[in-house]
PDB file of C-alpha atoms in Angstrom:
ATOM      1  CA  UNK A   1       0.000   0.000   0.000  1.00 43.00           C
ATOM      2  CA  UNK A   2       1.087   3.570  -0.623  1.00 45.00           C
ATOM      3  CA  UNK A   3       1.700   5.763   2.425  1.00 46.00           C
ATOM      4  CA  UNK A   4       1.259   9.501   2.383  1.00 44.00           C
ATOM      5  CA  UNK A   5       3.963  11.351   4.260  1.00 46.00           C
ATOM      6  CA  UNK A   6       3.454  14.860   5.575  1.00 47.00           C
ATOM      7  CA  UNK A   7       6.461  17.136   5.937  1.00 46.00           C
ATOM      8  CA  UNK A   8       6.111  19.920   8.492  1.00 45.00           C
ATOM      9  CA  UNK A   9       8.440  22.772   9.297  1.00 45.00           C
ATOM     10  CA  UNK A  10       8.570  25.338  12.032  1.00 41.00           C
ATOM     11  CA  UNK A  11      11.712  26.940  10.565  1.00 42.00           C
ATOM     12  CA  UNK A  12      13.456  26.500   7.235  1.00 41.00           C
ATOM     13  CA  UNK A  13      16.486  28.432   6.078  1.00 42.00           C
ATOM     14  CA  UNK A  14      17.669  28.531   2.504  1.00 41.00           C
ATOM     15  CA  UNK A  15      19.506  31.012   0.348  1.00 41.00           C
ATOM     16  CA  UNK A  16      18.044  32.487  -2.814  1.00 43.00           C
ATOM     17  CA  UNK A  17      18.831  36.110  -3.574  1.00 42.00           C
ATOM     18  CA  UNK A  18      15.330  37.568  -3.741  1.00 44.00           C
ATOM     19  CA  UNK A  19      15.567  40.535  -1.399  1.00 49.00           C
ATOM     20  CA  UNK A  20      17.923  42.647   0.690  1.00 55.00           C
ATOM     21  CA  UNK A  21      20.142  41.037   3.296  1.00 64.00           C
ATOM     22  CA  UNK A  22      18.656  40.595   6.780  1.00 69.00           C
ATOM     23  CA  UNK A  23      20.377  40.885  10.135  1.00 76.00           C
ATOM     24  CA  UNK A  24      20.606  37.714  12.191  1.00 78.00           C
ATOM     25  CA  UNK A  25      18.850  36.160  14.005  1.00 81.00           C
ATOM     26  CA  UNK A  26      16.062  35.291  11.581  1.00 83.00           C
ATOM     27  CA  UNK A  27      13.077  33.524  13.130  1.00 84.00           C
ATOM     28  CA  UNK A  28       9.835  32.149  11.774  1.00 86.00           C
ATOM     29  CA  UNK A  29       7.421  29.789  13.509  1.00 85.00           C
ATOM     30  CA  UNK A  30       4.770  30.053  10.728  1.00 87.00           C
ATOM     31  CA  UNK A  31       1.897  30.644  13.177  1.00 87.00           C
ATOM     32  CA  UNK A  32       0.645  33.609  11.090  1.00 90.00           C
ATOM     33  CA  UNK A  33       0.977  31.735   7.766  1.00 89.00           C
ATOM     34  CA  UNK A  34      -2.462  30.766   6.412  1.00 88.00           C
ATOM     35  CA  UNK A  35      -1.141  28.896   3.382  1.00 86.00           C
ATOM     36  CA  UNK A  36      -1.138  31.766   0.885  1.00 86.00           C
ATOM     37  CA  UNK A  37       0.311  34.793   2.661  1.00 87.00           C
ATOM     38  CA  UNK A  38       3.852  33.901   3.737  1.00 89.00           C
ATOM     39  CA  UNK A  39       5.443  37.114   2.436  1.00 89.00           C
ATOM     40  CA  UNK A  40       2.626  39.293   3.795  1.00 91.00           C
ATOM     41  CA  UNK A  41       3.021  38.058   7.384  1.00 89.00           C
ATOM     42  CA  UNK A  42       6.763  37.390   7.224  1.00 89.00           C
ATOM     43  CA  UNK A  43       8.451  40.010   5.017  1.00 88.00           C
ATOM     44  CA  UNK A  44      11.422  38.599   3.146  1.00 88.00           C
ATOM     45  CA  UNK A  45      10.057  35.039   3.223  1.00 90.00           C
ATOM     46  CA  UNK A  46       8.722  33.509   0.002  1.00 90.00           C
ATOM     47  CA  UNK A  47       7.135  30.374  -1.364  1.00 89.00           C
ATOM     48  CA  UNK A  48       8.323  28.903  -4.607  1.00 88.00           C
ATOM     49  CA  UNK A  49       7.878  25.983  -6.920  1.00 86.00           C
ATOM     50  CA  UNK A  50      10.222  24.396  -9.408  1.00 84.00           C
ATOM     51  CA  UNK A  51      13.451  22.513  -9.818  1.00 81.00           C
ATOM     52  CA  UNK A  52      16.916  24.086  -9.364  1.00 80.00           C
ATOM     53  CA  UNK A  53      15.783  27.732  -9.151  1.00 81.00           C
ATOM     54  CA  UNK A  54      12.220  28.040  -7.859  1.00 84.00           C
ATOM     55  CA  UNK A  55       9.622  30.332  -9.386  1.00 85.00           C
ATOM     56  CA  UNK A  56       8.584  32.700  -6.604  1.00 87.00           C
ATOM     57  CA  UNK A  57       4.859  32.827  -5.962  1.00 85.00           C
ATOM     58  CA  UNK A  58       2.820  29.852  -4.949  1.00 80.00           C
ATOM     59  CA  UNK A  59       3.640  26.338  -3.828  1.00 86.00           C
ATOM     60  CA  UNK A  60       1.989  23.316  -2.250  1.00 83.00           C
ATOM     61  CA  UNK A  61       2.872  24.505   1.279  1.00 86.00           C
ATOM     62  CA  UNK A  62      -0.145  25.172   3.492  1.00 85.00           C
ATOM     63  CA  UNK A  63      -0.897  25.802   7.147  1.00 87.00           C
ATOM     64  CA  UNK A  64      -2.145  23.089   9.478  1.00 84.00           C
ATOM     65  CA  UNK A  65      -2.538  22.604  13.220  1.00 83.00           C
ATOM     66  CA  UNK A  66      -3.868  19.053  12.796  1.00 78.00           C
ATOM     67  CA  UNK A  67      -0.827  17.253  14.199  1.00 75.00           C
ATOM     68  CA  UNK A  68       0.562  19.864  16.590  1.00 76.00           C
ATOM     69  CA  UNK A  69      -0.789  22.329  19.127  1.00 80.00           C
ATOM     70  CA  UNK A  70      -0.072  25.272  16.797  1.00 82.00           C
ATOM     71  CA  UNK A  71      -0.135  26.009  13.095  1.00 83.00           C
ATOM     72  CA  UNK A  72       2.907  24.918  11.091  1.00 83.00           C
ATOM     73  CA  UNK A  73       3.856  24.947   7.411  1.00 84.00           C
ATOM     74  CA  UNK A  74       2.987  21.592   5.821  1.00 82.00           C
ATOM     75  CA  UNK A  75       3.518  19.930   2.449  1.00 81.00           C
ATOM     76  CA  UNK A  76       2.327  16.470   1.358  1.00 76.00           C
ATOM     77  CA  UNK A  77       5.062  14.243  -0.035  1.00 73.00           C
ATOM     78  CA  UNK A  78       2.833  11.741  -1.809  1.00 71.00           C
ATOM     79  CA  UNK A  79       4.906  11.429  -4.944  1.00 68.00           C
ATOM     80  CA  UNK A  80       8.328  12.178  -6.344  1.00 68.00           C
ATOM     81  CA  UNK A  81       7.439  15.319  -8.294  1.00 72.00           C
ATOM     82  CA  UNK A  82       7.200  17.898  -5.482  1.00 73.00           C
ATOM     83  CA  UNK A  83       9.566  20.847  -5.826  1.00 82.00           C
ATOM     84  CA  UNK A  84       8.068  23.209  -3.259  1.00 85.00           C
ATOM     85  CA  UNK A  85      10.249  25.740  -1.503  1.00 87.00           C
ATOM     86  CA  UNK A  86      10.108  28.030   1.505  1.00 87.00           C
ATOM     87  CA  UNK A  87      12.771  30.690   1.013  1.00 87.00           C
ATOM     88  CA  UNK A  88      14.208  32.762   3.839  1.00 86.00           C
ATOM     89  CA  UNK A  89      15.489  36.303   3.740  1.00 85.00           C
ATOM     90  CA  UNK A  90      19.065  36.513   2.445  1.00 84.00           C
ATOM     91  CA  UNK A  91      21.708  36.461   5.160  1.00 83.00           C
ATOM     92  CA  UNK A  92      25.468  36.131   5.488  1.00 82.00           C
ATOM     93  CA  UNK A  93      26.651  33.243   7.627  1.00 81.00           C
ATOM     94  CA  UNK A  94      29.913  33.419   9.561  1.00 83.00           C
ATOM     95  CA  UNK A  95      31.840  30.743  11.427  1.00 84.00           C
ATOM     96  CA  UNK A  96      29.717  31.635  14.482  1.00 84.00           C
ATOM     97  CA  UNK A  97      26.335  31.400  12.741  1.00 84.00           C
ATOM     98  CA  UNK A  98      24.152  28.601  14.069  1.00 83.00           C
ATOM     99  CA  UNK A  99      21.371  27.181  11.904  1.00 80.00           C
ATOM    100  CA  UNK A 100      18.538  25.427  13.715  1.00 81.00           C
ATOM    101  CA  UNK A 101      15.190  24.175  12.506  1.00 79.00           C
ATOM    102  CA  UNK A 102      12.519  21.681  13.463  1.00 78.00           C
ATOM    103  CA  UNK A 103      11.216  19.267  10.875  1.00 78.00           C
ATOM    104  CA  UNK A 104       8.986  16.214  11.056  1.00 77.00           C
ATOM    105  CA  UNK A 105       8.063  13.471   8.630  1.00 75.00           C
ATOM    106  CA  UNK A 106       4.743  11.940   9.563  1.00 74.00           C
ATOM    107  CA  UNK A 107       2.734   9.141   8.028  1.00 71.00           C
ATOM    108  CA  UNK A 108      -0.700  10.689   8.150  1.00 65.00           C
ATOM    109  CA  UNK A 109      -2.724   7.741   6.826  1.00 64.00           C
ATOM    110  CA  UNK A 110      -2.465   4.572   4.776  1.00 61.00           C
ATOM    111  CA  UNK A 111      -3.750   4.659   1.225  1.00 57.00           C
ATOM    112  CA  UNK A 112      -4.859   1.145   0.248  1.00 54.00           C
ATOM    113  CA  UNK A 113      -4.829   2.030  -3.466  1.00 51.00           C
TER     114      UNK A 113
END
């Protein structure tokens, strides 16, 4: 049977030069993200879709509080064709920069098909 896996993030850092450089620390817990307004609630953060260099705009990321006690950014990984991005503000890392994030892979349900 095919299993659907849900990927959730409370913080994701990546580098794509979309906007001006931000001062560290950069924090995002996605509680204000409703699935379509990432940049509106978190200036400098973007969603994207595509391989190699993402097209900024929309993606398959959405907001859900189904598995946790607060809303998080979620994307279904039910195939091998997902190329959905969450892009952080641009920053410069030094030897003292510490990158932390929380991620979870969860089997949400079994698909008998």
